[in-house]
Amino acid sequence: MLNIGCHLSASNGYEAMGKDALAIEANTFQFFIRNPRGSKAKEVDLEDVKSLLKIIEENKFSRIMGHAPYTLNPCSINERTKEFTWWAIEDDIKRMEYFPNNLYNFHPGNHMGQGTEVGITNIINMLNNILKPTQTTTVLLETMSGKGTEVGSKFEDLRKIIDGVVLKDKIGVCLDACHVYSAGYDIVNDLDGVLNEFDRIIGLDKLYAIHLNDSKNPLASQKDRHEKIGEGYIGKEAIIRIINHPKLRNLPFFLETPNDLSGHGREIKMLREAYMCNV
Ligand code: FE
Ligand code: FE
Ligand code: ZN
């Protein structure tokens, strides 16, 4: 079975996300643990946690994924932003532990002119400060498009970060289809080549999830603008090859396409129909 969901709003609580997922025949989803732009995170409501855990269990959901606010920057030049980021990501992971054995994804960061190497050192320091041997959450580095001073648009960047992390079994990668395409990895004409390169540099055993997005911009544009499935430069056929690829097909896929809930439901239905069952 295809493991697929989309990004859902957490504003009505955990159980509401589970119900939204069920309403569109998703069997996983992604959500922001705190306000994507700000710092606030509600007190954890244990009854609400229990209700979502029940939905997850009864409906045999695949791993769900928390996403860090996109305003954070683990390698900010501004000491206060950096400290806040480290604290917020640590707090997010603690909250993910209410849902054991799931995934938490963050953008590696923007080096802001300090250079990629300094950025990478900061990201490694953060991870070595906050990862705990006892945690059950796997923390994922997202592949980035390379806009501005983003770290993580090259597989080599991610490899260096993983190399520096002590608790390697707590860390992995989430591949964003729009971002890798904008970064110059041609998943349309050479998906096998890109996956071989990923395997050679990072190792496919480190790949835990896919952000399934089309792209408003062409290959190597270094822009980060998601498009609906089939309406961008990646196109429906290439996306269908991604979900069916033997090395990817069992991973959880998360749509971050510009859609409302019913739009995501239509994409999920189309992708489920395009998923080959007996290969
Ligand atoms: Fe992201
Ligand atoms: Fe993404
Ligand atoms: Zn993006």
mmCIF file of N, CA, C and O in Angstrom, residues 106-191:
data_model
loop_
_atom_site.group_PDB
_atom_site.id
_atom_site.type_symbol
_atom_site.label_atom_id
_atom_site.label_comp_id
_atom_site.label_asym_id
_atom_site.label_seq_id
_atom_site.Cartn_x
_atom_site.Cartn_y
_atom_site.Cartn_z
ATOM 1 N N PHE A 106 13.673 18.990 9.689
ATOM 2 C CA PHE A 106 13.991 20.426 9.732
ATOM 3 C C PHE A 106 14.858 20.830 8.538
ATOM 4 O O PHE A 106 15.513 19.989 7.911
ATOM 5 N N HIS A 107 14.812 22.124 8.221
ATOM 6 C CA HIS A 107 15.669 22.679 7.172
ATOM 7 C C HIS A 107 17.030 22.929 7.802
ATOM 8 O O HIS A 107 17.107 23.627 8.822
ATOM 9 N N PRO A 108 18.104 22.412 7.195
ATOM 10 C CA PRO A 108 19.413 22.537 7.844
ATOM 11 C C PRO A 108 19.775 23.984 8.212
ATOM 12 O O PRO A 108 20.367 24.219 9.265
ATOM 13 N N GLY A 109 19.433 24.923 7.350
ATOM 14 C CA GLY A 109 19.670 26.318 7.733
ATOM 15 C C GLY A 109 20.298 27.151 6.638
ATOM 16 O O GLY A 109 20.609 26.664 5.547
ATOM 17 N N ASN A 110 20.456 28.441 6.950
ATOM 18 C CA ASN A 110 21.098 29.392 6.035
ATOM 19 C C ASN A 110 22.393 29.867 6.682
ATOM 20 O O ASN A 110 22.367 30.381 7.803
ATOM 21 N N HIS A 111 23.495 29.749 5.954
ATOM 22 C CA HIS A 111 24.773 30.130 6.587
ATOM 23 C C HIS A 111 24.975 31.644 6.624
ATOM 24 O O HIS A 111 25.835 32.153 7.337
ATOM 25 N N MET A 112 24.168 32.396 5.881
ATOM 26 C CA MET A 112 24.156 33.864 5.923
ATOM 27 C C MET A 112 25.524 34.492 5.650
ATOM 28 O O MET A 112 25.902 35.476 6.300
ATOM 29 N N GLY A 113 26.249 33.891 4.746
ATOM 30 C CA GLY A 113 27.532 34.466 4.362
ATOM 31 C C GLY A 113 28.719 33.925 5.137
ATOM 32 O O GLY A 113 29.870 34.219 4.807
ATOM 33 N N GLN A 114 28.447 33.125 6.165
ATOM 34 C CA GLN A 114 29.562 32.549 6.928
ATOM 35 C C GLN A 114 30.255 31.430 6.146
ATOM 36 O O GLN A 114 31.342 31.010 6.502
ATOM 37 N N GLY A 115 29.569 30.950 5.130
ATOM 38 C CA GLY A 115 30.106 29.842 4.342
ATOM 39 C C GLY A 115 29.478 28.524 4.766
ATOM 40 O O GLY A 115 29.087 28.349 5.927
ATOM 41 N N THR A 116 29.407 27.609 3.798
ATOM 42 C CA THR A 116 28.752 26.326 4.045
ATOM 43 C C THR A 116 29.419 25.555 5.173
ATOM 44 O O THR A 116 28.740 24.935 6.010
ATOM 45 N N GLU A 117 30.756 25.600 5.233
ATOM 46 C CA GLU A 117 31.462 24.796 6.241
ATOM 47 C C GLU A 117 31.123 25.244 7.662
ATOM 48 O O GLU A 117 30.886 24.422 8.544
ATOM 49 N N VAL A 118 31.080 26.581 7.880
ATOM 50 C CA VAL A 118 30.712 27.105 9.205
ATOM 51 C C VAL A 118 29.263 26.729 9.522
ATOM 52 O O VAL A 118 28.937 26.313 10.636
ATOM 53 N N GLY A 119 28.405 26.848 8.495
ATOM 54 C CA GLY A 119 27.009 26.449 8.676
ATOM 55 C C GLY A 119 26.918 25.000 9.119
ATOM 56 O O GLY A 119 26.233 24.674 10.092
ATOM 57 N N ILE A 120 27.613 24.142 8.413
ATOM 58 C CA ILE A 120 27.576 22.703 8.724
ATOM 59 C C ILE A 120 28.070 22.445 10.147
ATOM 60 O O ILE A 120 27.473 21.663 10.896
ATOM 61 N N THR A 121 29.135 23.130 10.556
ATOM 62 C CA THR A 121 29.666 22.949 11.919
ATOM 63 C C THR A 121 28.607 23.321 12.957
ATOM 64 O O THR A 121 28.425 22.620 13.965
ATOM 65 N N ASN A 122 27.891 24.422 12.711
ATOM 66 C CA ASN A 122 26.830 24.835 13.637
ATOM 67 C C ASN A 122 25.702 23.814 13.722
ATOM 68 O O ASN A 122 25.174 23.535 14.803
ATOM 69 N N ILE A 123 25.327 23.286 12.573
ATOM 70 C CA ILE A 123 24.229 22.307 12.543
ATOM 71 C C ILE A 123 24.643 21.042 13.299
ATOM 72 O O ILE A 123 23.868 20.487 14.083
ATOM 73 N N ILE A 124 25.884 20.613 13.084
ATOM 74 C CA ILE A 124 26.392 19.437 13.801
ATOM 75 C C ILE A 124 26.386 19.700 15.309
ATOM 76 O O ILE A 124 25.954 18.851 16.101
ATOM 77 N N ASN A 125 26.848 20.895 15.701
ATOM 78 C CA ASN A 125 26.882 21.220 17.136
ATOM 79 C C ASN A 125 25.490 21.177 17.744
ATOM 80 O O ASN A 125 25.293 20.671 18.851
ATOM 81 N N MET A 126 24.518 21.730 17.015
ATOM 82 C CA MET A 126 23.151 21.686 17.529
ATOM 83 C C MET A 126 22.704 20.247 17.734
ATOM 84 O O MET A 126 22.220 19.885 18.813
ATOM 85 N N LEU A 127 22.892 19.419 16.715
ATOM 86 C CA LEU A 127 22.402 18.037 16.806
ATOM 87 C C LEU A 127 23.107 17.284 17.932
ATOM 88 O O LEU A 127 22.466 16.537 18.679
ATOM 89 N N ASN A 128 24.400 17.514 18.089
ATOM 90 C CA ASN A 128 25.109 16.817 19.165
ATOM 91 C C ASN A 128 24.704 17.332 20.543
ATOM 92 O O ASN A 128 24.866 16.632 21.540
ATOM 93 N N ASN A 129 24.138 18.543 20.589
ATOM 94 C CA ASN A 129 23.630 19.072 21.854
ATOM 95 C C ASN A 129 22.260 18.546 22.214
ATOM 96 O O ASN A 129 21.937 18.416 23.387
ATOM 97 N N ILE A 130 21.402 18.343 21.201
ATOM 98 C CA ILE A 130 20.001 18.071 21.539
ATOM 99 C C ILE A 130 19.565 16.625 21.348
ATOM 100 O O ILE A 130 18.585 16.216 21.957
ATOM 101 N N LEU A 131 20.245 15.860 20.503
ATOM 102 C CA LEU A 131 19.815 14.468 20.318
ATOM 103 C C LEU A 131 20.114 13.668 21.580
ATOM 104 O O LEU A 131 21.150 13.851 22.212
ATOM 105 N N LYS A 132 19.171 12.788 21.939
ATOM 106 C CA LYS A 132 19.323 11.980 23.159
ATOM 107 C C LYS A 132 19.339 10.494 22.790
ATOM 108 O O LYS A 132 18.549 10.072 21.940
ATOM 109 N N PRO A 133 20.196 9.708 23.452
ATOM 110 C CA PRO A 133 20.230 8.274 23.136
ATOM 111 C C PRO A 133 18.878 7.594 23.357
ATOM 112 O O PRO A 133 18.571 6.588 22.716
ATOM 113 N N THR A 134 18.076 8.154 24.254
ATOM 114 C CA THR A 134 16.798 7.512 24.604
ATOM 115 C C THR A 134 15.647 7.890 23.666
ATOM 116 O O THR A 134 14.583 7.289 23.742
ATOM 117 N N GLN A 135 15.835 8.899 22.807
ATOM 118 C CA GLN A 135 14.699 9.336 21.992
ATOM 119 C C GLN A 135 14.325 8.291 20.947
ATOM 120 O O GLN A 135 15.181 7.546 20.453
ATOM 121 N N THR A 136 13.036 8.235 20.629
ATOM 122 C CA THR A 136 12.562 7.286 19.618
ATOM 123 C C THR A 136 12.299 7.983 18.284
ATOM 124 O O THR A 136 12.048 7.327 17.283
ATOM 125 N N THR A 137 12.318 9.310 18.298
ATOM 126 C CA THR A 137 12.065 10.092 17.083
ATOM 127 C C THR A 137 13.311 10.108 16.201
ATOM 128 O O THR A 137 14.413 10.322 16.704
ATOM 129 N N THR A 138 13.127 9.881 14.907
ATOM 130 C CA THR A 138 14.235 10.041 13.961
ATOM 131 C C THR A 138 14.167 11.457 13.390
ATOM 132 O O THR A 138 13.126 11.893 12.908
ATOM 133 N N VAL A 139 15.287 12.164 13.485
ATOM 134 C CA VAL A 139 15.354 13.564 13.062
ATOM 135 C C VAL A 139 15.907 13.619 11.641
ATOM 136 O O VAL A 139 16.962 13.050 11.361
ATOM 137 N N LEU A 140 15.166 14.282 10.750
ATOM 138 C CA LEU A 140 15.541 14.290 9.341
ATOM 139 C C LEU A 140 16.012 15.659 8.879
ATOM 140 O O LEU A 140 15.430 16.687 9.214
ATOM 141 N N LEU A 141 17.065 15.647 8.077
ATOM 142 C CA LEU A 141 17.559 16.836 7.384
ATOM 143 C C LEU A 141 16.847 16.886 6.047
ATOM 144 O O LEU A 141 16.828 15.886 5.322
ATOM 145 N N GLU A 142 16.262 18.027 5.702
ATOM 146 C CA GLU A 142 15.574 18.125 4.418
ATOM 147 C C GLU A 142 16.538 18.589 3.328
ATOM 148 O O GLU A 142 17.345 19.492 3.544
ATOM 149 N N THR A 143 16.437 17.965 2.155
ATOM 150 C CA THR A 143 17.226 18.423 1.001
ATOM 151 C C THR A 143 16.658 19.772 0.553
ATOM 152 O O THR A 143 15.444 19.925 0.435
ATOM 153 N N MET A 144 17.511 20.746 0.313
ATOM 154 C CA MET A 144 17.049 22.110 0.021
ATOM 155 C C MET A 144 17.326 22.508 -1.434
ATOM 156 O O MET A 144 18.122 21.881 -2.121
ATOM 157 N N SER A 145 16.673 23.583 -1.876
ATOM 158 C CA SER A 145 16.790 23.994 -3.282
ATOM 159 C C SER A 145 18.066 24.785 -3.560
ATOM 160 O O SER A 145 18.468 24.916 -4.709
ATOM 161 N N GLY A 146 18.658 25.347 -2.503
ATOM 162 C CA GLY A 146 19.892 26.120 -2.698
ATOM 163 C C GLY A 146 19.641 27.602 -2.910
ATOM 164 O O GLY A 146 20.511 28.332 -3.401
ATOM 165 N N LYS A 147 18.436 28.057 -2.530
ATOM 166 C CA LYS A 147 18.192 29.499 -2.675
ATOM 167 C C LYS A 147 18.980 30.247 -1.592
ATOM 168 O O LYS A 147 19.219 29.707 -0.502
ATOM 169 N N GLY A 148 19.391 31.476 -1.920
ATOM 170 C CA GLY A 148 20.139 32.282 -0.951
ATOM 171 C C GLY A 148 21.363 31.547 -0.445
ATOM 172 O O GLY A 148 22.174 31.066 -1.242
ATOM 173 N N THR A 149 21.498 31.450 0.858
ATOM 174 C CA THR A 149 22.683 30.799 1.441
ATOM 175 C C THR A 149 22.323 29.466 2.099
ATOM 176 O O THR A 149 22.984 29.032 3.052
ATOM 177 N N GLU A 150 21.285 28.818 1.571
ATOM 178 C CA GLU A 150 20.834 27.555 2.147
ATOM 179 C C GLU A 150 21.918 26.475 2.156
ATOM 180 O O GLU A 150 22.585 26.236 1.161
ATOM 181 N N VAL A 151 22.010 25.807 3.269
ATOM 182 C CA VAL A 151 22.854 24.619 3.395
ATOM 183 C C VAL A 151 21.956 23.402 3.113
ATOM 184 O O VAL A 151 20.795 23.394 3.515
ATOM 185 N N GLY A 152 22.479 22.417 2.412
ATOM 186 C CA GLY A 152 21.713 21.190 2.229
ATOM 187 C C GLY A 152 21.147 21.007 0.833
ATOM 188 O O GLY A 152 20.297 20.158 0.620
ATOM 189 N N SER A 153 21.618 21.795 -0.145
ATOM 190 C CA SER A 153 21.149 21.600 -1.511
ATOM 191 C C SER A 153 22.038 20.599 -2.251
ATOM 192 O O SER A 153 21.724 20.199 -3.357
ATOM 193 N N LYS A 154 23.135 20.235 -1.615
ATOM 194 C CA LYS A 154 24.006 19.206 -2.201
ATOM 195 C C LYS A 154 24.007 18.007 -1.261
ATOM 196 O O LYS A 154 24.069 18.174 -0.034
ATOM 197 N N PHE A 155 23.969 16.826 -1.833
ATOM 198 C CA PHE A 155 23.996 15.621 -1.010
ATOM 199 C C PHE A 155 25.253 15.619 -0.128
ATOM 200 O O PHE A 155 25.231 15.142 1.002
ATOM 201 N N GLU A 156 26.338 16.206 -0.653
ATOM 202 C CA GLU A 156 27.591 16.251 0.117
ATOM 203 C C GLU A 156 27.423 17.023 1.434
ATOM 204 O O GLU A 156 28.014 16.645 2.453
ATOM 205 N N ASP A 157 26.630 18.113 1.409
ATOM 206 C CA ASP A 157 26.392 18.892 2.640
ATOM 207 C C ASP A 157 25.767 17.986 3.708
ATOM 208 O O ASP A 157 26.162 18.008 4.879
ATOM 209 N N LEU A 158 24.758 17.225 3.276
ATOM 210 C CA LEU A 158 24.025 16.388 4.235
ATOM 211 C C LEU A 158 24.934 15.282 4.762
ATOM 212 O O LEU A 158 24.910 14.948 5.945
ATOM 213 N N ARG A 159 25.752 14.755 3.864
ATOM 214 C CA ARG A 159 26.693 13.714 4.277
ATOM 215 C C ARG A 159 27.651 14.230 5.359
ATOM 216 O O ARG A 159 27.916 13.566 6.362
ATOM 217 N N LYS A 160 28.142 15.465 5.160
ATOM 218 C CA LYS A 160 29.072 16.040 6.144
ATOM 219 C C LYS A 160 28.382 16.221 7.490
ATOM 220 O O LYS A 160 28.997 16.018 8.536
ATOM 221 N N ILE A 161 27.122 16.660 7.461
ATOM 222 C CA ILE A 161 26.395 16.833 8.733
ATOM 223 C C ILE A 161 26.270 15.482 9.433
ATOM 224 O O ILE A 161 26.610 15.340 10.613
ATOM 225 N N ILE A 162 25.812 14.478 8.699
ATOM 226 C CA ILE A 162 25.628 13.149 9.303
ATOM 227 C C ILE A 162 26.958 12.632 9.846
ATOM 228 O O ILE A 162 27.015 12.073 10.951
ATOM 229 N N ASP A 163 28.041 12.855 9.099
ATOM 230 C CA ASP A 163 29.366 12.415 9.555
ATOM 231 C C ASP A 163 29.739 13.000 10.908
ATOM 232 O O ASP A 163 30.433 12.375 11.698
ATOM 233 N N GLY A 164 29.282 14.243 11.174
ATOM 234 C CA GLY A 164 29.654 14.906 12.420
ATOM 235 C C GLY A 164 28.763 14.560 13.602
ATOM 236 O O GLY A 164 29.089 14.878 14.748
ATOM 237 N N VAL A 165 27.632 13.928 13.328
ATOM 238 C CA VAL A 165 26.677 13.637 14.406
ATOM 239 C C VAL A 165 27.088 12.350 15.126
ATOM 240 O O VAL A 165 27.399 11.346 14.491
ATOM 241 N N VAL A 166 27.087 12.414 16.451
ATOM 242 C CA VAL A 166 27.490 11.256 17.250
ATOM 243 C C VAL A 166 26.408 10.172 17.220
ATOM 244 O O VAL A 166 26.698 9.004 16.954
ATOM 245 N N LEU A 167 25.166 10.579 17.475
ATOM 246 C CA LEU A 167 24.078 9.585 17.540
ATOM 247 C C LEU A 167 23.482 9.387 16.139
ATOM 248 O O LEU A 167 22.377 9.820 15.834
ATOM 249 N N LYS A 168 24.255 8.690 15.299
ATOM 250 C CA LYS A 168 23.885 8.568 13.878
ATOM 251 C C LYS A 168 22.576 7.824 13.650
ATOM 252 O O LYS A 168 21.893 8.041 12.654
ATOM 253 N N ASP A 169 22.225 6.934 14.574
ATOM 254 C CA ASP A 169 20.977 6.184 14.370
ATOM 255 C C ASP A 169 19.744 7.041 14.633
ATOM 256 O O ASP A 169 18.624 6.603 14.407
ATOM 257 N N LYS A 170 19.936 8.267 15.115
ATOM 258 C CA LYS A 170 18.787 9.159 15.358
ATOM 259 C C LYS A 170 18.560 10.106 14.192
ATOM 260 O O LYS A 170 17.677 10.957 14.243
ATOM 261 N N ILE A 171 19.384 10.009 13.142
ATOM 262 C CA ILE A 171 19.326 11.010 12.088
ATOM 263 C C ILE A 171 19.182 10.397 10.694
ATOM 264 O O ILE A 171 19.678 9.298 10.426
ATOM 265 N N GLY A 172 18.468 11.110 9.832
ATOM 266 C CA GLY A 172 18.269 10.662 8.456
ATOM 267 C C GLY A 172 17.985 11.844 7.550
ATOM 268 O O GLY A 172 18.241 12.994 7.915
ATOM 269 N N VAL A 173 17.439 11.539 6.372
ATOM 270 C CA VAL A 173 17.197 12.577 5.367
ATOM 271 C C VAL A 173 15.762 12.462 4.848
ATOM 272 O O VAL A 173 15.226 11.359 4.713
ATOM 273 N N CYS A 174 15.147 13.616 4.592
ATOM 274 C CA CYS A 174 13.875 13.688 3.872
ATOM 275 C C CYS A 174 14.163 14.339 2.525
ATOM 276 O O CYS A 174 14.687 15.457 2.480
ATOM 277 N N LEU A 175 13.858 13.643 1.448
ATOM 278 C CA LEU A 175 14.121 14.169 0.111
ATOM 279 C C LEU A 175 12.886 14.907 -0.399
ATOM 280 O O LEU A 175 11.808 14.320 -0.491
ATOM 281 N N ASP A 176 13.046 16.198 -0.668
ATOM 282 C CA ASP A 176 11.949 17.003 -1.211
ATOM 283 C C ASP A 176 12.102 17.055 -2.728
ATOM 284 O O ASP A 176 13.111 17.557 -3.243
ATOM 285 N N ALA A 177 11.109 16.519 -3.435
ATOM 286 C CA ALA A 177 11.207 16.392 -4.899
ATOM 287 C C ALA A 177 11.368 17.758 -5.573
ATOM 288 O O ALA A 177 12.204 17.915 -6.469
ATOM 289 N N CYS A 178 10.583 18.739 -5.137
ATOM 290 C CA CYS A 178 10.712 20.087 -5.714
ATOM 291 C C CYS A 178 12.104 20.640 -5.433
ATOM 292 O O CYS A 178 12.765 21.177 -6.330
ATOM 293 N N HIS A 179 12.567 20.501 -4.201
ATOM 294 C CA HIS A 179 13.853 21.095 -3.832
ATOM 295 C C HIS A 179 15.017 20.450 -4.585
ATOM 296 O O HIS A 179 15.892 21.158 -5.082
ATOM 297 N N VAL A 180 15.057 19.118 -4.656
ATOM 298 C CA VAL A 180 16.211 18.492 -5.338
ATOM 299 C C VAL A 180 16.220 18.848 -6.823
ATOM 300 O O VAL A 180 17.276 19.059 -7.407
ATOM 301 N N TYR A 181 15.010 18.938 -7.393
ATOM 302 C CA TYR A 181 14.930 19.300 -8.812
ATOM 303 C C TYR A 181 15.437 20.725 -9.012
ATOM 304 O O TYR A 181 16.260 20.981 -9.894
ATOM 305 N N SER A 182 14.989 21.649 -8.167
ATOM 306 C CA SER A 182 15.474 23.038 -8.263
ATOM 307 C C SER A 182 16.962 23.122 -7.973
ATOM 308 O O SER A 182 17.636 24.033 -8.440
ATOM 309 N N ALA A 183 17.456 22.196 -7.177
ATOM 310 C CA ALA A 183 18.885 22.209 -6.849
ATOM 311 C C ALA A 183 19.731 21.633 -7.975
ATOM 312 O O ALA A 183 20.959 21.723 -7.944
ATOM 313 N N GLY A 184 19.089 21.014 -8.973
ATOM 314 C CA GLY A 184 19.841 20.534 -10.126
ATOM 315 C C GLY A 184 19.921 19.015 -10.268
ATOM 316 O O GLY A 184 20.618 18.524 -11.155
ATOM 317 N N TYR A 185 19.214 18.276 -9.410
ATOM 318 C CA TYR A 185 19.192 16.810 -9.546
ATOM 319 C C TYR A 185 18.026 16.438 -10.448
ATOM 320 O O TYR A 185 16.860 16.667 -10.100
ATOM 321 N N ASP A 186 18.329 15.834 -11.604
ATOM 322 C CA ASP A 186 17.302 15.621 -12.619
ATOM 323 C C ASP A 186 16.489 14.346 -12.377
ATOM 324 O O ASP A 186 16.688 13.313 -13.018
ATOM 325 N N ILE A 187 15.546 14.461 -11.465
ATOM 326 C CA ILE A 187 14.688 13.309 -11.133
ATOM 327 C C ILE A 187 13.651 13.034 -12.226
ATOM 328 O O ILE A 187 12.953 12.036 -12.169
ATOM 329 N N VAL A 188 13.575 13.914 -13.238
ATOM 330 C CA VAL A 188 12.631 13.683 -14.337
ATOM 331 C C VAL A 188 13.242 12.746 -15.371
ATOM 332 O O VAL A 188 12.634 11.754 -15.761
ATOM 333 N N ASN A 189 14.469 13.046 -15.805
ATOM 334 C CA ASN A 189 15.090 12.252 -16.869
ATOM 335 C C ASN A 189 16.057 11.190 -16.365
ATOM 336 O O ASN A 189 16.446 10.307 -17.114
ATOM 337 N N ASP A 190 16.449 11.283 -15.103
ATOM 338 C CA ASP A 190 17.457 10.341 -14.597
ATOM 339 C C ASP A 190 17.261 10.054 -13.105
ATOM 340 O O ASP A 190 18.161 10.265 -12.296
ATOM 341 N N LEU A 191 16.079 9.558 -12.774
ATOM 342 C CA LEU A 191 15.785 9.245 -11.363
ATOM 343 C C LEU A 191 16.782 8.221 -10.817
ATOM 344 O O LEU A 191 17.297 8.378 -9.706
#
